[in-house]
Short mmCIF file of C-alpha atoms and ligand atoms in Angstrom, two decimals:
data_model
loop_
_atom_site.label_atom_id
_atom_site.label_comp_id
_atom_site.label_asym_id
_atom_site.label_seq_id
_atom_site.Cartn_x
_atom_site.Cartn_y
_atom_site.Cartn_z
CA MET L 1 14.75 10.92 -0.75
CA GLN L 2 16.96 7.90 -0.10
CA GLU L 3 13.80 5.83 0.09
CA ASN L 4 12.60 7.12 -3.31
CA THR L 5 15.93 6.36 -4.93
CA ASP L 6 15.90 2.84 -3.47
CA LYS L 7 12.39 2.27 -4.74
CA SER L 8 13.11 3.53 -8.28
CA SER L 9 16.21 1.37 -8.53
CA ARG L 10 14.14 -1.63 -7.40
CA LEU L 11 11.46 -0.80 -9.99
CA ALA L 12 14.12 -0.77 -12.68
CA THR L 13 15.41 -4.21 -11.73
CA ILE L 14 12.24 -6.11 -12.67
CA ASN L 15 12.68 -7.60 -16.10
CA PHE L 16 9.57 -9.28 -17.42
CA ARG L 17 11.59 -10.97 -20.15
CA ARG L 18 13.23 -13.02 -17.44
CA ALA L 19 9.91 -14.68 -16.56
CA GLU L 20 10.24 -18.44 -16.33
CA PHE L 21 7.63 -21.14 -15.91
CA LEU L 22 7.62 -22.13 -12.24
CA GLN L 23 4.74 -24.57 -11.75
CA SER L 24 1.10 -25.34 -12.44
CA ALA L 25 -1.48 -25.85 -9.75
CA SER L 26 -4.92 -27.36 -10.01
CA ALA L 27 -5.95 -25.43 -6.93
CA ILE L 28 -4.54 -22.85 -4.59
CA ASP L 29 -3.65 -25.65 -2.14
CA ASN L 30 -0.86 -26.79 -4.45
CA ALA L 31 0.35 -23.31 -5.37
CA PRO L 32 3.94 -22.29 -4.58
CA PRO L 33 4.58 -21.04 -1.03
CA ASP L 34 2.62 -17.89 -0.24
CA GLN L 35 5.68 -15.63 0.08
CA GLY L 36 7.01 -12.54 -1.66
CA SER L 37 4.67 -10.88 -4.13
CA GLU L 38 2.65 -11.94 -7.15
CA VAL L 39 0.25 -10.40 -9.66
CA ALA L 40 -2.47 -12.49 -11.27
CA PHE L 41 -3.97 -12.21 -14.77
CA ALA L 42 -7.60 -13.17 -15.29
CA GLY L 43 -10.20 -12.81 -17.97
CA ARG L 44 -12.81 -14.48 -20.06
CA SER L 45 -11.38 -17.04 -22.50
CA ASN L 46 -10.35 -15.35 -25.71
CA ALA L 47 -10.01 -11.95 -24.01
CA GLY L 48 -6.35 -11.86 -25.05
CA LYS L 49 -4.68 -12.98 -21.82
CA SER L 50 -2.06 -15.26 -23.38
CA SER L 51 -1.24 -12.60 -25.97
CA ALA L 52 -0.81 -9.96 -23.24
CA ILE L 53 1.46 -12.19 -21.12
CA ASN L 54 3.46 -13.17 -24.19
CA THR L 55 3.88 -9.53 -25.22
CA LEU L 56 4.91 -8.52 -21.72
CA THR L 57 7.47 -11.29 -21.34
CA GLU L 58 8.46 -11.37 -25.04
CA ASN L 59 8.08 -15.11 -24.82
CA LYS L 60 5.62 -16.70 -27.22
CA LYS L 61 5.56 -20.04 -25.44
CA LEU L 62 5.10 -18.94 -21.85
CA ALA L 63 1.34 -18.64 -21.66
CA ARG L 64 0.42 -21.38 -24.10
CA THR L 65 -2.33 -22.88 -21.98
CA SER L 66 -4.81 -25.54 -22.89
CA LYS L 67 -7.86 -23.83 -24.23
CA THR L 68 -10.16 -26.78 -24.66
CA PRO L 69 -13.40 -26.25 -22.74
CA GLY L 70 -13.94 -28.82 -20.02
CA ARG L 71 -10.25 -29.69 -19.61
CA THR L 72 -8.69 -29.43 -16.21
CA GLN L 73 -7.89 -25.78 -15.90
CA LEU L 74 -4.63 -24.97 -14.26
CA ILE L 75 -3.26 -21.94 -12.53
CA ASN L 76 0.20 -21.29 -14.00
CA PHE L 77 2.91 -19.56 -12.00
CA PHE L 78 5.86 -17.78 -13.64
CA SER L 79 8.79 -16.51 -11.63
CA LEU L 80 10.41 -13.13 -12.22
CA SER L 81 12.82 -13.49 -9.30
CA ASP L 82 13.03 -15.52 -6.09
CA ASN L 83 10.17 -13.60 -4.55
CA GLN L 84 8.18 -12.14 -7.48
CA ARG L 85 5.72 -14.03 -9.66
CA LEU L 86 3.17 -13.60 -12.43
CA VAL L 87 0.13 -15.87 -12.24
CA ASP L 88 -1.97 -16.93 -15.22
CA LEU L 89 -5.43 -17.84 -13.95
CA PRO L 90 -7.69 -20.12 -16.01
CA GLY L 91 -9.86 -18.27 -18.50
CA TYR L 92 -13.57 -18.27 -17.73
CA GLY L 93 -16.78 -17.93 -19.70
CA PHE L 94 -16.92 -21.22 -21.58
CA ALA L 95 -20.60 -21.81 -22.25
CA LYS L 96 -20.15 -25.58 -22.48
CA VAL L 97 -18.35 -26.19 -19.20
CA PRO L 98 -20.42 -28.33 -16.82
CA LEU L 99 -22.05 -26.49 -13.94
CA ALA L 100 -20.08 -28.42 -11.31
CA MET L 101 -16.85 -27.29 -12.93
CA LYS L 102 -18.02 -23.66 -13.00
CA ARG L 103 -18.86 -23.87 -9.32
CA ARG L 104 -15.47 -25.33 -8.51
CA TRP L 105 -13.78 -22.59 -10.52
CA ASN L 106 -15.77 -19.94 -8.64
CA GLU L 107 -14.79 -21.39 -5.29
CA HIS L 108 -11.12 -21.47 -6.24
CA MET L 109 -11.08 -17.93 -7.58
CA GLU L 110 -12.90 -16.46 -4.65
CA ARG L 111 -10.59 -18.22 -2.22
CA TYR L 112 -7.46 -17.27 -4.14
CA LEU L 113 -8.44 -13.58 -4.33
CA GLN L 114 -9.45 -13.45 -0.71
CA THR L 115 -6.77 -15.50 1.02
CA ARG L 116 -3.55 -15.34 -0.97
CA GLN L 117 -1.25 -13.12 1.11
CA SER L 118 1.37 -12.58 -1.59
CA LEU L 119 -1.21 -11.42 -4.16
CA ARG L 120 -0.70 -7.67 -4.69
CA GLY L 121 -3.15 -7.05 -7.50
CA LEU L 122 -5.26 -8.51 -10.27
CA VAL L 123 -4.93 -7.64 -13.95
CA LEU L 124 -8.38 -8.22 -15.43
CA LEU L 125 -8.53 -8.46 -19.21
CA MET L 126 -11.66 -7.68 -21.18
CA ASP L 127 -12.10 -7.55 -24.92
CA ILE L 128 -12.83 -3.86 -25.58
CA ARG L 129 -15.83 -4.90 -27.65
CA HIS L 130 -17.40 -6.89 -24.77
CA PRO L 131 -16.40 -5.33 -21.45
CA LEU L 132 -17.84 -6.08 -18.00
CA THR L 133 -19.47 -9.45 -18.52
CA GLU L 134 -21.27 -10.96 -15.57
CA GLN L 135 -18.24 -13.04 -14.65
CA ASP L 136 -15.94 -9.99 -14.95
CA GLN L 137 -18.19 -8.21 -12.49
CA GLN L 138 -18.06 -11.20 -10.18
CA MET L 139 -14.24 -11.04 -10.21
CA ILE L 140 -14.41 -7.31 -9.43
CA HIS L 141 -16.84 -7.97 -6.62
CA TRP L 142 -14.62 -10.63 -5.00
CA SER L 143 -11.56 -8.42 -5.38
CA ALA L 144 -13.29 -5.37 -3.95
CA SER L 145 -14.57 -7.29 -0.96
CA ALA L 146 -11.00 -8.49 -0.31
CA GLY L 147 -9.63 -4.94 -0.78
CA MET L 148 -7.58 -6.28 -3.70
CA PRO L 149 -6.57 -3.68 -6.34
CA VAL L 150 -7.63 -4.43 -9.92
CA HIS L 151 -6.06 -3.06 -13.10
CA ILE L 152 -8.30 -3.55 -16.14
CA LEU L 153 -6.92 -3.96 -19.65
CA LEU L 154 -9.41 -3.23 -22.41
CA THR L 155 -7.75 -5.54 -24.89
CA LYS L 156 -7.61 -5.60 -28.69
CA ALA L 157 -7.99 -1.81 -28.63
CA ASP L 158 -6.68 -1.84 -32.22
CA LYS L 159 -10.04 -3.32 -33.27
CA LEU L 160 -11.73 0.04 -32.59
CA LYS L 161 -10.96 3.51 -33.90
CA ARG L 162 -9.48 5.97 -31.44
CA GLY L 163 -12.83 7.73 -30.70
CA PRO L 164 -14.91 4.64 -29.89
CA ALA L 165 -11.98 3.11 -27.95
CA SER L 166 -11.67 6.18 -25.78
CA ALA L 167 -15.47 6.34 -25.33
CA THR L 168 -15.43 2.72 -24.07
CA LEU L 169 -12.58 3.55 -21.69
CA HIS L 170 -14.61 6.38 -20.18
CA LYS L 171 -17.76 4.27 -19.99
CA VAL L 172 -15.99 1.45 -18.15
CA ARG L 173 -14.35 3.92 -15.75
CA ALA L 174 -17.73 5.53 -15.08
CA ALA L 175 -19.38 2.17 -14.45
CA LEU L 176 -16.72 1.37 -11.84
CA SER L 177 -16.46 4.81 -10.27
CA GLU L 178 -17.60 3.47 -6.88
CA PHE L 179 -14.32 1.48 -6.71
CA GLU L 180 -12.19 4.48 -7.68
CA ASP L 181 -9.43 3.79 -5.16
CA LEU L 182 -9.04 0.14 -6.07
CA ILE L 183 -9.59 -0.01 -9.82
CA SER L 184 -7.72 1.47 -12.75
CA VAL L 185 -8.52 0.98 -16.44
CA GLN L 186 -6.39 1.31 -19.58
CA LEU L 187 -6.50 0.55 -23.29
CA PHE L 188 -4.26 -2.27 -24.45
CA SER L 189 -3.26 -3.89 -27.71
CA ALA L 190 -0.88 -6.85 -27.71
CA LEU L 191 -0.81 -6.63 -31.49
CA LYS L 192 0.40 -3.00 -31.56
CA ARG L 193 2.08 -3.12 -28.12
CA ASP L 194 -0.06 -0.12 -27.16
CA GLY L 195 -0.40 0.41 -23.43
CA LEU L 196 2.51 -1.90 -22.62
CA SER L 197 4.52 0.67 -20.65
CA THR L 198 1.49 1.61 -18.55
CA LEU L 199 0.91 -2.05 -17.74
CA GLU L 200 4.59 -2.57 -16.86
CA ARG L 201 4.57 0.43 -14.56
CA GLN L 202 1.51 -0.89 -12.70
CA LEU L 203 3.00 -4.36 -12.33
CA LYS L 204 6.31 -2.97 -11.06
CA LEU L 205 4.54 -0.82 -8.50
CA TRP L 206 2.60 -3.80 -7.20
CA LEU L 207 5.52 -6.22 -7.24
CA THR L 208 7.79 -3.85 -5.34
CA ASP L 209 5.12 -3.14 -2.79
CA ASP L 210 6.48 -1.43 0.34
CA SER L 211 5.48 -4.34 2.53
CA VAL L 212 8.10 -6.43 0.70
CA PHE L 213 10.73 -3.89 1.74
CA GLU L 214 9.46 -4.08 5.30
CA GLU L 215 9.61 -7.89 5.29
CA GLU L 216 13.17 -7.71 4.03
CA ILE L 217 14.18 -5.08 6.55
CA GLU L 218 12.69 -7.18 9.34
CA SER L 219 14.55 -10.27 8.24
CA VAL L 220 17.96 -8.51 8.11
P1 GDP X 1 -6.88 -15.88 -24.19
O1 GDP X 1 -7.83 -17.01 -24.42
O2 GDP X 1 -7.45 -14.85 -23.27
O3 GDP X 1 -5.50 -16.31 -23.77
O4 GDP X 1 -6.73 -15.11 -25.59
P2 GDP X 1 -5.58 -15.12 -26.69
O5 GDP X 1 -4.41 -14.33 -26.25
O6 GDP X 1 -5.33 -16.50 -27.16
O7 GDP X 1 -6.30 -14.27 -27.84
C1 GDP X 1 -7.54 -14.67 -28.39
C2 GDP X 1 -7.64 -14.17 -29.82
O8 GDP X 1 -7.57 -12.75 -29.86
C3 GDP X 1 -6.49 -14.66 -30.69
O9 GDP X 1 -6.99 -14.94 -31.97
C4 GDP X 1 -5.54 -13.49 -30.72
O10 GDP X 1 -4.73 -13.44 -31.87
C5 GDP X 1 -6.49 -12.30 -30.66
N1 GDP X 1 -5.85 -11.14 -30.01
C6 GDP X 1 -5.23 -11.10 -28.82
N2 GDP X 1 -4.75 -9.87 -28.55
C7 GDP X 1 -5.05 -9.11 -29.61
C8 GDP X 1 -4.81 -7.73 -29.95
O11 GDP X 1 -4.21 -6.94 -29.23
N3 GDP X 1 -5.33 -7.29 -31.14
C9 GDP X 1 -6.00 -8.11 -32.00
N4 GDP X 1 -6.48 -7.57 -33.11
N5 GDP X 1 -6.23 -9.41 -31.72
C10 GDP X 1 -5.77 -9.90 -30.56
#
């Protein structure tokens, strides 16, 4: 009981509006120290990742990343507290990006998903009208093989009527049913702020992961 109370009070203390830019990294080697907990956001370019992060943090400028294809793509870290971070991964899916750059991106992502100790989960954004692209499936595959939980946002849900949106939700869930324990899927609209509380709840659960409590208890 005491434990539950402690956990709910910790969940309540995360305030996404307090997110601040921490640093950019061109690769995981120059990421901030691998301590505490972080949640990463990934998705095809134009999937609505910046809009989702901006809606979550109520900060229009936070996720204003360079969107020019071929530019150096950076991983951006935002701090929520001393030991909790949000991570904005470079968008993928630019047709015009040179092959060598795509390969490098793949290597970085695979390594980040598989080796980053503080990573608690991946939020994967997909435009509800084009879910599960090849690269999305690749991200899911890397995450699954690392045992990394994935929470999928079917973005721009306001673009579809309720019936078709819900049909897509069920279809995506069915397509991923083999990963039932690791993957959850929800509808999301940054424009209407639909699905925001579900997303916040998932992030809070990940960021206040029990292992963080254990680490803290051990260090007392
Ligand atoms: P990113 O490249 O993944 O960061 O995508 P952006 O957040 O920049 O969004 C790409 C485009 O989709 C922009 O024109 C946004 O205004 C639009 N967009 C993003 N979220 C929504 C949404 O919830 N509803 C609608 N209708 N449009 C959205």
